[in-house]
PDB file of C-alpha atoms in Angstrom:
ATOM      1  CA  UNK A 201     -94.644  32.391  15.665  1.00  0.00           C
ATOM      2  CA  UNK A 202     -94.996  34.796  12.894  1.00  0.00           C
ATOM      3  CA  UNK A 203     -96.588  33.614   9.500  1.00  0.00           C
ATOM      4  CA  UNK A 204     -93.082  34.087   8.037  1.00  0.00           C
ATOM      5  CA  UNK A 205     -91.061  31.480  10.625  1.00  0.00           C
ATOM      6  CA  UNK A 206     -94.031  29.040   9.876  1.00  0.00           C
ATOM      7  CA  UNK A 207     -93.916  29.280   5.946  1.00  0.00           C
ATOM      8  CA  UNK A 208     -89.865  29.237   6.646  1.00  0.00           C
ATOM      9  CA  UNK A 209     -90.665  26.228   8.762  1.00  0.00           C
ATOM     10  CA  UNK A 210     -92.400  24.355   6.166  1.00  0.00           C
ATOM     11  CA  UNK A 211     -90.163  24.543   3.556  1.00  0.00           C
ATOM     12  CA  UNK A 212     -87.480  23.431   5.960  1.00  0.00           C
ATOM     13  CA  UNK A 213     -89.688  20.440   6.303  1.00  0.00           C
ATOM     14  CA  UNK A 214     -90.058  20.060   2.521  1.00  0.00           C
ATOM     15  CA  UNK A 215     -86.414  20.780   1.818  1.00  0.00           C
ATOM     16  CA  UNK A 216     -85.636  17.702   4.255  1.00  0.00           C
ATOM     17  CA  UNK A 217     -87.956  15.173   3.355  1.00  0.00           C
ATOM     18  CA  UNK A 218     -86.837  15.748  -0.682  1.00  0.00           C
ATOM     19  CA  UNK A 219     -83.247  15.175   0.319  1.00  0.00           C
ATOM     20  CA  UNK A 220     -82.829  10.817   0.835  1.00  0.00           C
ATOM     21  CA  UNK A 221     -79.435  11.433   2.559  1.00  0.00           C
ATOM     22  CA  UNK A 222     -80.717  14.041   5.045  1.00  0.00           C
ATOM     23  CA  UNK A 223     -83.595  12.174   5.998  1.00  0.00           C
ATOM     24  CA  UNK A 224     -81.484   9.236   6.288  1.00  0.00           C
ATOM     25  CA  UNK A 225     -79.265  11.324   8.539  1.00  0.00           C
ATOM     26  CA  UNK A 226     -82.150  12.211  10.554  1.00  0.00           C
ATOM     27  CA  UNK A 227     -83.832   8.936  11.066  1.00  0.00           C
ATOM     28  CA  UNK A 228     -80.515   7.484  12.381  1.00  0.00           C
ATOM     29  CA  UNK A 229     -80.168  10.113  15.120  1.00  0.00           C
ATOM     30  CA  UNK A 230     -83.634   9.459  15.868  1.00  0.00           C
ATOM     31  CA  UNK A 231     -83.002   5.913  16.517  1.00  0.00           C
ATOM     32  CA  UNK A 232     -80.660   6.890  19.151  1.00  0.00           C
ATOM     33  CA  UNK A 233     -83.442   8.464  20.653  1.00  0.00           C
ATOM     34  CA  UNK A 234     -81.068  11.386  22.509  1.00  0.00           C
ATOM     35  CA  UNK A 235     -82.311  13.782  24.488  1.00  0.00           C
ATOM     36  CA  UNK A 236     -82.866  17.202  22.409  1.00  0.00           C
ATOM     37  CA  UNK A 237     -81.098  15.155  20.041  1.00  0.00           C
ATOM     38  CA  UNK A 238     -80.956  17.425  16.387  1.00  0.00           C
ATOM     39  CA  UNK A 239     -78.063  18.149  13.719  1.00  0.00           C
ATOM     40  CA  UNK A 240     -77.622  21.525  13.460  1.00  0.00           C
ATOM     41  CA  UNK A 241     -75.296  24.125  11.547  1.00  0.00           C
ATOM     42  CA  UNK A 242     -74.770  23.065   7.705  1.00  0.00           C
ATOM     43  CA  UNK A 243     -76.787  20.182   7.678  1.00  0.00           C
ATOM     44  CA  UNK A 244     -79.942  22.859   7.339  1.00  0.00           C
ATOM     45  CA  UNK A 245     -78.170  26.142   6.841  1.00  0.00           C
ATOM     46  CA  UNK A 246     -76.682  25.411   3.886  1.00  0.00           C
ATOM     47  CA  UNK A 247     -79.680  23.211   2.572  1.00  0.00           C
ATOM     48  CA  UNK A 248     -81.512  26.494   2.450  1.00  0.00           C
ATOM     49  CA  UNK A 249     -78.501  28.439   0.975  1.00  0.00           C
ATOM     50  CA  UNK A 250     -78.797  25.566  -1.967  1.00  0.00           C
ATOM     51  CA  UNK A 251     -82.224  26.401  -2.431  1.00  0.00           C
ATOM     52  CA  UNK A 252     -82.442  29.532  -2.395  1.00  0.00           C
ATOM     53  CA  UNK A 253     -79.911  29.670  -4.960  1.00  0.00           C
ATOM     54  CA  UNK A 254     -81.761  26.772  -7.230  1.00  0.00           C
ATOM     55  CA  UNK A 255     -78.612  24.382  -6.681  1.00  0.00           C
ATOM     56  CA  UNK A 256     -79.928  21.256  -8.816  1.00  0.00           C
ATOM     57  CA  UNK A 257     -77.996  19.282  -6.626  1.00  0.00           C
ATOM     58  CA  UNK A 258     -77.158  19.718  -2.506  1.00  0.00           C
ATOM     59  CA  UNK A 259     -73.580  21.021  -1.215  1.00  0.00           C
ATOM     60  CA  UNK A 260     -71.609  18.376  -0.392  1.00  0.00           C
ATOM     61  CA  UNK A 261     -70.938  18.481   3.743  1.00  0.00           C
ATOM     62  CA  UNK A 262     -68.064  18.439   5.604  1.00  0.00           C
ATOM     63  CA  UNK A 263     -69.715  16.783   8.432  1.00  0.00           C
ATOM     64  CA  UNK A 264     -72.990  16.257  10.452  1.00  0.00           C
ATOM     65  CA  UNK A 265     -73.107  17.524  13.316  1.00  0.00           C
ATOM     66  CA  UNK A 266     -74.861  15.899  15.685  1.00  0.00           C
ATOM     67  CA  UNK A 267     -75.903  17.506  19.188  1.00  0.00           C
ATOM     68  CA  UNK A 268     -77.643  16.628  22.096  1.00  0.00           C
ATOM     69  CA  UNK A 269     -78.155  17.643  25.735  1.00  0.00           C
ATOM     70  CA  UNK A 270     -77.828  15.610  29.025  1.00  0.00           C
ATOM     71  CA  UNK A 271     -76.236  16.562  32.160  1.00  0.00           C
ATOM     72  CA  UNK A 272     -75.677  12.723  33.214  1.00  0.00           C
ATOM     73  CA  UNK A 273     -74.196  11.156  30.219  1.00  0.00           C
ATOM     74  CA  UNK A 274     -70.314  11.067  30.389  1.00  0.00           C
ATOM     75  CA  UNK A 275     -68.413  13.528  27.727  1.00  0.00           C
ATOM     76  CA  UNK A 276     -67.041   9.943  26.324  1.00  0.00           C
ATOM     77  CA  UNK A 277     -70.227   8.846  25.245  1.00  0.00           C
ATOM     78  CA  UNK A 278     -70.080  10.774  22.128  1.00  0.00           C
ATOM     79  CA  UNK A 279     -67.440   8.506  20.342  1.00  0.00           C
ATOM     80  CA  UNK A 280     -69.305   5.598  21.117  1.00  0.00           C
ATOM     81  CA  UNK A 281     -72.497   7.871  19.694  1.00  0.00           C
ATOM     82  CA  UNK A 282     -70.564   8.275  16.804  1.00  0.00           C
ATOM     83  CA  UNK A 283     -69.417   5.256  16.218  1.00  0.00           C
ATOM     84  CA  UNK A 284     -72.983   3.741  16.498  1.00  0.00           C
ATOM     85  CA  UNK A 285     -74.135   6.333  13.724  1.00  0.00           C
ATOM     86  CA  UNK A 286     -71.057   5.081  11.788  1.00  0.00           C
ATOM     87  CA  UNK A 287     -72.005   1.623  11.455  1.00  0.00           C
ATOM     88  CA  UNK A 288     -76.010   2.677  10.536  1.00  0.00           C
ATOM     89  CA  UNK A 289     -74.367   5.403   7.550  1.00  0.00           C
ATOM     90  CA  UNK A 290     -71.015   4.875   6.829  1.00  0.00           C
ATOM     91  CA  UNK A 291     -70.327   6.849   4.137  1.00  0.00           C
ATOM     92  CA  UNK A 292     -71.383   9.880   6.454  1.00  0.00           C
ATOM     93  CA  UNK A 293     -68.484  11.798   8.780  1.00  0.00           C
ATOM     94  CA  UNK A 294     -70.678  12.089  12.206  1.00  0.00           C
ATOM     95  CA  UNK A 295     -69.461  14.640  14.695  1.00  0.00           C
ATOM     96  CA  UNK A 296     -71.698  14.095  18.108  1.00  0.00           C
ATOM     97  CA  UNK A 297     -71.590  16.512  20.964  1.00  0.00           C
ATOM     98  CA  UNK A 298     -73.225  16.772  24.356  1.00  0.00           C
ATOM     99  CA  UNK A 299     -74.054  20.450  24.762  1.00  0.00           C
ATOM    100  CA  UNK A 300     -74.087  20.395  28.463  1.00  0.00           C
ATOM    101  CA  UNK A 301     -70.544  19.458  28.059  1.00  0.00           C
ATOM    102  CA  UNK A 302     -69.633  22.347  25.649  1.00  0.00           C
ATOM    103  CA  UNK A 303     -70.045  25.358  28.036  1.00  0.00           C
ATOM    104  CA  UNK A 304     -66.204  24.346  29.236  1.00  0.00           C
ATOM    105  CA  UNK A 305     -65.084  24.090  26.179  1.00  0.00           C
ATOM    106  CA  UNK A 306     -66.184  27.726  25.401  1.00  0.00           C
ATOM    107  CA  UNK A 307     -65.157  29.146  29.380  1.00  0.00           C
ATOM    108  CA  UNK A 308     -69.057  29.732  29.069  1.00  0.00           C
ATOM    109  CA  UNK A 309     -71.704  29.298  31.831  1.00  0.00           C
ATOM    110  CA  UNK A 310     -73.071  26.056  31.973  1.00  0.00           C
ATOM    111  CA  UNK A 311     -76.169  26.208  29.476  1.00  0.00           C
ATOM    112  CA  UNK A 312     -79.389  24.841  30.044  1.00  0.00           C
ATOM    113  CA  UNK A 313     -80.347  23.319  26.872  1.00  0.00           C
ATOM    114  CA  UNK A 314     -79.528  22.797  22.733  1.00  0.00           C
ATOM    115  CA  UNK A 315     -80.827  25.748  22.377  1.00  0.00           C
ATOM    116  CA  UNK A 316     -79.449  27.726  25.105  1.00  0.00           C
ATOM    117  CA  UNK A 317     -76.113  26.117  23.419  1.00  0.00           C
ATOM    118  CA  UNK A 318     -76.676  27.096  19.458  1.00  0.00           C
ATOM    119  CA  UNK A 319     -77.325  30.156  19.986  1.00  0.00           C
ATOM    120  CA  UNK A 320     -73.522  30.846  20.946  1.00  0.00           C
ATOM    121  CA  UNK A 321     -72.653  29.277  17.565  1.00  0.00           C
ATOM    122  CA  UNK A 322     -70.654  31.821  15.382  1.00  0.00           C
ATOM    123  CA  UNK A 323     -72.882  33.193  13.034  1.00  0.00           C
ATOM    124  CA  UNK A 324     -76.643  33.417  13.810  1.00  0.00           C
ATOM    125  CA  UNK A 325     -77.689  31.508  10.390  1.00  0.00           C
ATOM    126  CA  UNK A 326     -75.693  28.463  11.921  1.00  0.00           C
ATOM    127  CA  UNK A 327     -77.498  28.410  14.652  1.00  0.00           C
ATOM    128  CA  UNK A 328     -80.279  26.219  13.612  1.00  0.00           C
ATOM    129  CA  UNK A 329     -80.991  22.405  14.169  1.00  0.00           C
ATOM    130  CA  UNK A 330     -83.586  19.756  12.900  1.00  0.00           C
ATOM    131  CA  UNK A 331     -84.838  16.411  14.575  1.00  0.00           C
ATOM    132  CA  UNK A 332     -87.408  13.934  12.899  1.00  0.00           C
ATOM    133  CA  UNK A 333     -90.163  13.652  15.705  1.00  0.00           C
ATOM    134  CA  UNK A 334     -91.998  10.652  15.971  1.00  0.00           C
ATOM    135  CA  UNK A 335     -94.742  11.856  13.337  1.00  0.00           C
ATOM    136  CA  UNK A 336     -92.060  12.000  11.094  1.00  0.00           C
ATOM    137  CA  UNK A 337     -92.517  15.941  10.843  1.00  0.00           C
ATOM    138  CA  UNK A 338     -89.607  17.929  11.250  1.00  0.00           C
ATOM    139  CA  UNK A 339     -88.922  19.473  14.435  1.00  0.00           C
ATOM    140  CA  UNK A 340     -86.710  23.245  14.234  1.00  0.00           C
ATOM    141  CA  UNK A 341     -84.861  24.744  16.425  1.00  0.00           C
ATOM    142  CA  UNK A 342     -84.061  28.214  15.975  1.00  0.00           C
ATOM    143  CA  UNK A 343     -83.288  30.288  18.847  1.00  0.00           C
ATOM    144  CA  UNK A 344     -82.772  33.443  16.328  1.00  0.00           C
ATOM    145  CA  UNK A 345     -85.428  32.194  13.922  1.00  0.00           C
ATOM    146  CA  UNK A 346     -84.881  31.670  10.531  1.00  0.00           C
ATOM    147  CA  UNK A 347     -85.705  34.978   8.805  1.00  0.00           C
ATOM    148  CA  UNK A 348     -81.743  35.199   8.450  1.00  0.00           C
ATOM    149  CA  UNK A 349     -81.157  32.226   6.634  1.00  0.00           C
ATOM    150  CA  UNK A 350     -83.692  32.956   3.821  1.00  0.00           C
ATOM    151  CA  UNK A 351     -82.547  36.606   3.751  1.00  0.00           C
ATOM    152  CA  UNK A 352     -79.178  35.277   1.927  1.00  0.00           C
ATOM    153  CA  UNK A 353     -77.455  36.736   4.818  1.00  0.00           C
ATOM    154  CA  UNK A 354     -74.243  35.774   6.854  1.00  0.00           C
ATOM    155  CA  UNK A 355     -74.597  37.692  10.492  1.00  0.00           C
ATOM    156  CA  UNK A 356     -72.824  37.442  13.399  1.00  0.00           C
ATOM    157  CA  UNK A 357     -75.072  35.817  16.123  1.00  0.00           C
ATOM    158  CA  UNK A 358     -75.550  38.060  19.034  1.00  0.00           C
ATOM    159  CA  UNK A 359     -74.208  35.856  21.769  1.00  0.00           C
ATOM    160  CA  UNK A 360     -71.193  35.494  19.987  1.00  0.00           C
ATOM    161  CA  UNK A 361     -68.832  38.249  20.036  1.00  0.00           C
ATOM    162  CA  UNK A 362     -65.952  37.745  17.676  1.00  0.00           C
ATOM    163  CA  UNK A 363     -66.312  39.255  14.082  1.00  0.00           C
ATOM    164  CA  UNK A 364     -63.311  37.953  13.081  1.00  0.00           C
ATOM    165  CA  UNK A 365     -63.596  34.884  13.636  1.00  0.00           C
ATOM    166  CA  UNK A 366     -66.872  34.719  10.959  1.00  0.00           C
ATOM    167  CA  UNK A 367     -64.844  36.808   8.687  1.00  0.00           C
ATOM    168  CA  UNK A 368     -61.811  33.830   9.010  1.00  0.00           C
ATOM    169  CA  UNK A 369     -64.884  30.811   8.857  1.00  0.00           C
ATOM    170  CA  UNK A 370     -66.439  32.561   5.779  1.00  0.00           C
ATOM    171  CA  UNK A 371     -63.371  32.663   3.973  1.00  0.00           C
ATOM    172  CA  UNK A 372     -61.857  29.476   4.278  1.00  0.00           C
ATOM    173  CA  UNK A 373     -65.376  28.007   4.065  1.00  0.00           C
ATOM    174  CA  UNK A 374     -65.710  29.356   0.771  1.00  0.00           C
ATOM    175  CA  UNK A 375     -69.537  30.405   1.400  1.00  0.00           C
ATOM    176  CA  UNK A 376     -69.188  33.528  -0.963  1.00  0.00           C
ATOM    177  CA  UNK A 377     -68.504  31.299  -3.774  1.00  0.00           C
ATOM    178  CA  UNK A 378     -70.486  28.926  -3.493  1.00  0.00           C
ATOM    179  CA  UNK A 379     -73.391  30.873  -2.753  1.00  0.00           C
ATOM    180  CA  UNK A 380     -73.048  34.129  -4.602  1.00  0.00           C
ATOM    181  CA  UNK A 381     -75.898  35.624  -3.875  1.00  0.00           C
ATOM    182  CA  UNK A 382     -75.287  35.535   0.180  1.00  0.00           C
ATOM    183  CA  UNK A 383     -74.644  38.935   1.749  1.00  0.00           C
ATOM    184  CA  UNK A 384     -71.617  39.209   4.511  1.00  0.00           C
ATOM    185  CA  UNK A 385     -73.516  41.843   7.257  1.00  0.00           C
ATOM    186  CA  UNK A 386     -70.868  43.089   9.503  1.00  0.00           C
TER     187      UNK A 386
END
């Protein structure tokens, strides 16, 4: 790891543990103890987006997204996932996916792990995740690292092969405006 990933590591770690509804978020996925269970995409991304552009308070999301990987749990366990996250935050829309389901999905091959998984996401800065481990530190998972998401940049990731669908997700995202200083790279 490069001294830059670790100093981008530990202010992912700070970023997290400042923010009571992220942590929150992150200790009730931990209690579901999932395997490779993280939330990944705007739960971090756009945490470090906020900071980087001294927001004085976080982006609202969407969603969480919620992902874990096992070969033997049935697709349908993610509602009931969901719905368990639902009761523990309510006020929080939970999306829960089993990546080894999500190759079909995608007409991929079958991948092998979150990671494998994220790093077909659309744009590489989205493909990032966090877990609280049982130390309570923050576990990342980059498979691109996360020099892009403190560069201001949007890229496309470079398993995923559609431009135009980033340009379309930027757009009706909004991302531009709400973070001005983020740079489309094409």
């Amino acid at each position: 790891m490069t001294k830059n990933e670790e100093s981008y590591k530990t202010c992912v770690s700070r970023l997290m543990q400042a923010d009571s509804l992220r942590m929150g978020c992150l200790e009730a996925v931990r209690a579901l103890e999932l395997p490779e269970g993280y939330i990944g995409a705007g739960f971090l991304r756009n945490a470090i987006w906020d900071y980087l552009h001294n927001k004085p308070s976080p982006t609202p999301l969407n969603d969480i997204d919620v992902i874990y990987f096992s070969k033997t749990t049935p697709k349908q366990e993610d509602k009931a996932l969901q719905a368990r996250l639902s009761n523990a935050m309510p006020n929080v829309n939970w999306q829960v996916k089993n990546q080894a389901h999500m190759h079909t999905k995608h007409n991929h091959e079958p991948y092998s792990s979150c990671e494998h998984a994220i790093s077909y996401w659309v744009e590489r800065e989205t493909c990032v995740a966090v877990r609280l481990i049982d130390n309570d530190q923050i576990d990342v998972l980059a498979p691109f690292g996360l020099n892009a998401n403190f560069a201001e940049t949007i890229s496309l990731s470079p398993l995923f092969k559609r431009s135009e669908v980033m340009h379309k997700r930027v757009e009706e995202k909004g991302w531009l405006a709400l973070w001005p200083k983020l740079q489309l790279v094409t």
